[in-house]
PDB file of C-alpha atoms and ligand atoms in Angstrom:
ATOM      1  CA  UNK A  21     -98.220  33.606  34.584  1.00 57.00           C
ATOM      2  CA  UNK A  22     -95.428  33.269  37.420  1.00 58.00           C
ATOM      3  CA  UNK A  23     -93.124  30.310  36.555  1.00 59.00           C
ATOM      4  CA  UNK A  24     -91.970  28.420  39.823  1.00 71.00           C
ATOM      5  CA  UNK A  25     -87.947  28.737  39.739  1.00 92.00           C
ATOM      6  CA  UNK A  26     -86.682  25.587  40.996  1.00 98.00           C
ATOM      7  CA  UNK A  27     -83.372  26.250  41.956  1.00 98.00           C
ATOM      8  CA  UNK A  28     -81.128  23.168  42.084  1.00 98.00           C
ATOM      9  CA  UNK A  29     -77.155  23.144  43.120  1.00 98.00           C
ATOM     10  CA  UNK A  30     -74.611  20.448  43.050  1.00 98.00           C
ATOM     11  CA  UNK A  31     -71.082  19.987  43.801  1.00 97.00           C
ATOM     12  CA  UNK A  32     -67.946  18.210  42.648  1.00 97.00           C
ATOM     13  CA  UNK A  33     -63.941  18.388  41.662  1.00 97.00           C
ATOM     14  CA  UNK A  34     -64.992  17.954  37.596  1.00 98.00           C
ATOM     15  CA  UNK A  35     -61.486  17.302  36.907  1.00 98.00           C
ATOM     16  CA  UNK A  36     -60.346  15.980  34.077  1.00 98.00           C
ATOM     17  CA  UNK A  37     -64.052  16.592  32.577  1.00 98.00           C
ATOM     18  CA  UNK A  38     -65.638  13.286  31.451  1.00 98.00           C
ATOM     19  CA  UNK A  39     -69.193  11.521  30.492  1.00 98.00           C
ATOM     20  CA  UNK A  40     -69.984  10.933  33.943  1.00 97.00           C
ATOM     21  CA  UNK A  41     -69.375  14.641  34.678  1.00 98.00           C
ATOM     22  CA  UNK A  42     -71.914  15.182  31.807  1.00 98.00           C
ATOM     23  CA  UNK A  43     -74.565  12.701  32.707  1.00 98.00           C
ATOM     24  CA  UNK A  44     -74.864  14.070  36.522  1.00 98.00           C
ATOM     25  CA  UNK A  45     -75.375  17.774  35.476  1.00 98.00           C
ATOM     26  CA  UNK A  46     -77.756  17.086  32.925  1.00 98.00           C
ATOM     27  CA  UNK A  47     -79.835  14.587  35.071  1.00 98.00           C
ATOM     28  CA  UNK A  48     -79.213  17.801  38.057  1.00 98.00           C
ATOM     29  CA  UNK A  49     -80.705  19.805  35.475  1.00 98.00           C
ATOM     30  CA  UNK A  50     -83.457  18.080  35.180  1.00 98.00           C
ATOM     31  CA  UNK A  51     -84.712  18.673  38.972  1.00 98.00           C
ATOM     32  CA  UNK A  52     -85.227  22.413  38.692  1.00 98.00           C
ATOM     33  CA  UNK A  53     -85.010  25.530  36.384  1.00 98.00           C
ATOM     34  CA  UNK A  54     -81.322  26.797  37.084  1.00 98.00           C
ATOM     35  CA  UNK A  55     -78.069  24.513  38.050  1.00 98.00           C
ATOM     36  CA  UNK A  56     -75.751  25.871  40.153  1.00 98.00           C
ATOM     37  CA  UNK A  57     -72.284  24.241  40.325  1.00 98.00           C
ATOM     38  CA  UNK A  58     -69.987  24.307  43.372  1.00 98.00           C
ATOM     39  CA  UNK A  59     -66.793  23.456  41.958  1.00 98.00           C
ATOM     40  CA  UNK A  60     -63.962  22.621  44.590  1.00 98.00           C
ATOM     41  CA  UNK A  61     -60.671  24.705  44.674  1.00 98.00           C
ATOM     42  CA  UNK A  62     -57.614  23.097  44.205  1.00 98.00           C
ATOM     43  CA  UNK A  63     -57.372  23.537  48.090  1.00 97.00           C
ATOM     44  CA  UNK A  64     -60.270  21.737  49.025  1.00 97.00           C
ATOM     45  CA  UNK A  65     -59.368  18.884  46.428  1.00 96.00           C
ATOM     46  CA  UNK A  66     -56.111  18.325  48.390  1.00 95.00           C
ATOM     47  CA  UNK A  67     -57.903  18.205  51.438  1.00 95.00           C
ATOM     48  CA  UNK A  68     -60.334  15.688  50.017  1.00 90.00           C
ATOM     49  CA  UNK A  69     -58.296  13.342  47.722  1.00 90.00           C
ATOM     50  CA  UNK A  70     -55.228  13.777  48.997  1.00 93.00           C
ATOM     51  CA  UNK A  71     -53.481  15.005  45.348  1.00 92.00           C
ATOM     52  CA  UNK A  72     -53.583  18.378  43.368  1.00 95.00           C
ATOM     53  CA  UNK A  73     -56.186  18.760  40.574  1.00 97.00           C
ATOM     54  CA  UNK A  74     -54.588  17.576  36.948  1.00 97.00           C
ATOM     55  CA  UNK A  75     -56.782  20.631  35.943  1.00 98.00           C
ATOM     56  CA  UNK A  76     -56.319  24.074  37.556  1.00 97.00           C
ATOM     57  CA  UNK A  77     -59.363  25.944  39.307  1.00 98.00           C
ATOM     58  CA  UNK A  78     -59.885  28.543  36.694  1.00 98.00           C
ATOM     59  CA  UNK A  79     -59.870  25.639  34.167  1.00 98.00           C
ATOM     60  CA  UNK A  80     -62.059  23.796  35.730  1.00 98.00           C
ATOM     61  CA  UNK A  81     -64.310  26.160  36.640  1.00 98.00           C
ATOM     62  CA  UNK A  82     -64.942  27.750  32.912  1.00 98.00           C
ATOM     63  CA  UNK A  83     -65.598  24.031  31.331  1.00 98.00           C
ATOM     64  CA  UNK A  84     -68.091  23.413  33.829  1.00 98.00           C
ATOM     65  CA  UNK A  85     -69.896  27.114  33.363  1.00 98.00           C
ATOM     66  CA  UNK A  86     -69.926  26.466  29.298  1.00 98.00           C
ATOM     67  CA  UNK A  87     -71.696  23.455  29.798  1.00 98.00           C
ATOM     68  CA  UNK A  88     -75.550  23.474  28.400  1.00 98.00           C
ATOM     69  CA  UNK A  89     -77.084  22.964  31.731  1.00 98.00           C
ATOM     70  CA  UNK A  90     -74.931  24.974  33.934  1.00 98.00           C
ATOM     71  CA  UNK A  91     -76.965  28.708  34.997  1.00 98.00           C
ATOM     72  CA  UNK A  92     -73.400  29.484  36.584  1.00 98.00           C
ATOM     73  CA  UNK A  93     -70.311  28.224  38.891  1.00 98.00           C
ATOM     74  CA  UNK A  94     -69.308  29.572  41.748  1.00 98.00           C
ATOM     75  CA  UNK A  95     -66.114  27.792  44.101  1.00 98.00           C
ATOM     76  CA  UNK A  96     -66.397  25.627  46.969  1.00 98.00           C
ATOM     77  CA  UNK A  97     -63.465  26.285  49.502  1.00 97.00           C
ATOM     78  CA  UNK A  98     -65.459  24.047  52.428  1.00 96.00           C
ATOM     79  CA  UNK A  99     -67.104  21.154  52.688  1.00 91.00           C
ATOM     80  CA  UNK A 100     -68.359  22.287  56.050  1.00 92.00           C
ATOM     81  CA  UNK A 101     -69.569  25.468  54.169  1.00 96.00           C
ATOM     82  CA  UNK A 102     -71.926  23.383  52.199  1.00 96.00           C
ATOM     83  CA  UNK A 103     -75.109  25.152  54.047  1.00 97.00           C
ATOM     84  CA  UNK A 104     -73.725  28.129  53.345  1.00 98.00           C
ATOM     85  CA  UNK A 105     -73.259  28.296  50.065  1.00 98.00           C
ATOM     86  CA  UNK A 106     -77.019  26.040  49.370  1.00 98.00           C
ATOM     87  CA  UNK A 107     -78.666  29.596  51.281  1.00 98.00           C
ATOM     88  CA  UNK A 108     -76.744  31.730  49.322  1.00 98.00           C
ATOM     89  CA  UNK A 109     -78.468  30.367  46.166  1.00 98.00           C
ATOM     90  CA  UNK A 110     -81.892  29.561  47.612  1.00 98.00           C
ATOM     91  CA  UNK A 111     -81.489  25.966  46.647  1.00 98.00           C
ATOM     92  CA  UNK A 112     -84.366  23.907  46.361  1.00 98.00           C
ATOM     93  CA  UNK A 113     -82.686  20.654  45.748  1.00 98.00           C
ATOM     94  CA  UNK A 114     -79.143  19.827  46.584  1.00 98.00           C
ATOM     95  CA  UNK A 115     -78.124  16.676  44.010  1.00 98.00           C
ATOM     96  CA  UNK A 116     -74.866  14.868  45.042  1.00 96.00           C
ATOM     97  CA  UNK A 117     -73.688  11.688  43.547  1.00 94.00           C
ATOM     98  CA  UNK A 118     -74.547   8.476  45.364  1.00 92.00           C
ATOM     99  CA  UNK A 119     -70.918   8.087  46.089  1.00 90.00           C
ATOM    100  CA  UNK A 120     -72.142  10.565  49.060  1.00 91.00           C
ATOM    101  CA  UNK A 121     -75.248   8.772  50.020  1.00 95.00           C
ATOM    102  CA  UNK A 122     -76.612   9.127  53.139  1.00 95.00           C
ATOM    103  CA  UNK A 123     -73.927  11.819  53.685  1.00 94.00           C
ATOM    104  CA  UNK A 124     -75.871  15.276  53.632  1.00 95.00           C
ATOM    105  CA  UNK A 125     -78.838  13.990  54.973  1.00 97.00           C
ATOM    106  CA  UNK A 126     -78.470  16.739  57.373  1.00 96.00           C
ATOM    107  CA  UNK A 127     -78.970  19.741  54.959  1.00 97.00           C
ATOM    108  CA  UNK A 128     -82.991  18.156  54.341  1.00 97.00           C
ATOM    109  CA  UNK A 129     -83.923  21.135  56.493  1.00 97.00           C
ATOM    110  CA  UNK A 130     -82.403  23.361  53.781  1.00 97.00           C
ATOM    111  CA  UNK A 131     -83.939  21.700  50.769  1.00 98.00           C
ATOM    112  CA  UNK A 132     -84.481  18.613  49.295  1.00 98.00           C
ATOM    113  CA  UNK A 133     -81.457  16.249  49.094  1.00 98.00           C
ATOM    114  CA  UNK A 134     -80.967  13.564  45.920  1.00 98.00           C
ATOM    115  CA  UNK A 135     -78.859  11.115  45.391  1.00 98.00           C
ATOM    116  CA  UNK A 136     -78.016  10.201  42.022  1.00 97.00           C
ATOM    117  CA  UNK A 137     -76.135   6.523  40.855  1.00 97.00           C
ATOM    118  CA  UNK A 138     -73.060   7.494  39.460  1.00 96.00           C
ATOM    119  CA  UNK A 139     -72.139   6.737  35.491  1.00 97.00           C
ATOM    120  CA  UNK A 140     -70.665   3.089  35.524  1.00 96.00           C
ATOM    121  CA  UNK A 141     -67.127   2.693  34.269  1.00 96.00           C
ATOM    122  CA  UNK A 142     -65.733   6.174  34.433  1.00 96.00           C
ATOM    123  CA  UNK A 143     -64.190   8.274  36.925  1.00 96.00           C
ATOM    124  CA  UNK A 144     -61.290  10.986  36.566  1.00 97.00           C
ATOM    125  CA  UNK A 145     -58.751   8.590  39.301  1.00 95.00           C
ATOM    126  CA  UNK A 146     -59.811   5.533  36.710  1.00 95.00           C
ATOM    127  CA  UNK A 147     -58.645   7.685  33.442  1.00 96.00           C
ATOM    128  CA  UNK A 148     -55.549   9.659  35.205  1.00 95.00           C
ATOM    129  CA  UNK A 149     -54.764   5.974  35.732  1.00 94.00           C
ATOM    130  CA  UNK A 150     -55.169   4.911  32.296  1.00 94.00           C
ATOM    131  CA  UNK A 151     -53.290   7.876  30.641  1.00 94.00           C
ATOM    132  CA  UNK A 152     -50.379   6.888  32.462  1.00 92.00           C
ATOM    133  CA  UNK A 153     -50.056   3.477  31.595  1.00 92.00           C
ATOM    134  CA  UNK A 154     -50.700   4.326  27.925  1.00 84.00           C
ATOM    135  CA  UNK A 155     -47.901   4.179  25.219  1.00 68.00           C
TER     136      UNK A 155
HETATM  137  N1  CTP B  18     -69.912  11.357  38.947  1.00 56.77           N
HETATM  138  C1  CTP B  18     -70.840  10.491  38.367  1.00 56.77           C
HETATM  139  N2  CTP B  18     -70.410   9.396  37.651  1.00 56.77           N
HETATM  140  C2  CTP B  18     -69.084   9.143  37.534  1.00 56.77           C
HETATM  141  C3  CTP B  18     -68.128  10.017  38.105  1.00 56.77           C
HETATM  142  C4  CTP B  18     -68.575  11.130  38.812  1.00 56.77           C
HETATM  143  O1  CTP B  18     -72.045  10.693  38.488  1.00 56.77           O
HETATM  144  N3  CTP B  18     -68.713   8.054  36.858  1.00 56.77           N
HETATM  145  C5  CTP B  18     -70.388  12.505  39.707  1.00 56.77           C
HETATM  146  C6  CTP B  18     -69.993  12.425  41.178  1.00 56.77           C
HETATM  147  O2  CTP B  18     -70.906  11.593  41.884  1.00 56.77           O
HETATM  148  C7  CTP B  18     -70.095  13.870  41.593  1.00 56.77           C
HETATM  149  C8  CTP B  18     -69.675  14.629  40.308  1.00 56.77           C
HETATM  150  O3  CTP B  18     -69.789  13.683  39.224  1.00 56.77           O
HETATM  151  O4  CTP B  18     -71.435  14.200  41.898  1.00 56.77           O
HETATM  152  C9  CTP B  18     -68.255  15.150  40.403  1.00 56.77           C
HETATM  153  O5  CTP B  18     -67.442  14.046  40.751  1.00 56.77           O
HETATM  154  P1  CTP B  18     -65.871  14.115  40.879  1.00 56.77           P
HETATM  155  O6  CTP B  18     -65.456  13.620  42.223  1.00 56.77           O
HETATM  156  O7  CTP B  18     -65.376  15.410  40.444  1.00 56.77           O
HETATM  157  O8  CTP B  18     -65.451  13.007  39.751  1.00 56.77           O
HETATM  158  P2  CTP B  18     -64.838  11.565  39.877  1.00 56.77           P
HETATM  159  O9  CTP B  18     -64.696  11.033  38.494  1.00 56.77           O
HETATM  160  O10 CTP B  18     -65.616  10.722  40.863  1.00 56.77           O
HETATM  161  O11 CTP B  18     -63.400  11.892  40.462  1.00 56.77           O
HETATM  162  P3  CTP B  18     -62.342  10.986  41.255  1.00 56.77           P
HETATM  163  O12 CTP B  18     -62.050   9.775  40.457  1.00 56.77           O
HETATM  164  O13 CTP B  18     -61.139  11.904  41.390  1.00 56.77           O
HETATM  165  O14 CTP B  18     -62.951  10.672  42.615  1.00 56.77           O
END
């Protein structure tokens, strides 16, 4: 019998690799049959946040690929490119965080877009912050 492959791709920094980094790729997971992550460069992070990654590419990109729901990585230089790269793996559903809601609503002609809520309490800025202040 010919199982449907429901091809599902997020994106995200995954810096500093917590629970809420966990919860969203597992609950990604959960829309399809493969996860495919677009994890940002250290380029693009500057460009979005303004500050260089605690955690280098490389680094970042191997925790996320050894995690149990990942199918594979692959970088994302652009967030312009973000069409691109969801025909390059035949996405069905694009899942972004609903820190982005209402965001990629353009891409619906692509594939589906979800919004997930976001893991209360925890966010890599919040524990950069907290590692600081710690003695
Ligand atoms: N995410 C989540 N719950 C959190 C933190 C992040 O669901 N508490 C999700 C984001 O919505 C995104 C993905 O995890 O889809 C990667 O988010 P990222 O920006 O790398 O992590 P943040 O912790 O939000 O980082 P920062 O504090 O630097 O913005």
């Amino acid at each position: 019998m010919n199982r449907p492959n429901k091809v599902v791709v997020t994106f995200g920094t995954f810096d500093v690799f917590h629970i809420g980094h966990l919860n969203i790729l597992k609950r990604a997971a959960a829309y399809g049959d493969q996860l495919y992550v677009g994890v940002s460069s250290d380029r693009l992070n500057m460009e979005k946040k303004g500050r260089a990654p605690i955690y280098a590419e490389p680094e970042r990109l191997a925790i996320v690929q050894h995690m149990k729901p990942v199918t594979d990585v692959f970088v994302e230089d652009s967030l312009d490119l973000k069409a691109q790269y969801l025909r390059d793996h035949n996405a069905d559903v694009l899942v972004m965080g609903n820190d982005w809601e209402g965001k990629f609503d353009h891409l619906k002609d692509i594939c589906e877009v979800v919004y997930l809520p976001r893991t209360e309490g925890i966010s890599t800025t919040e524990t950069i912050y907290k590692i600081k202040k710690y003695e």
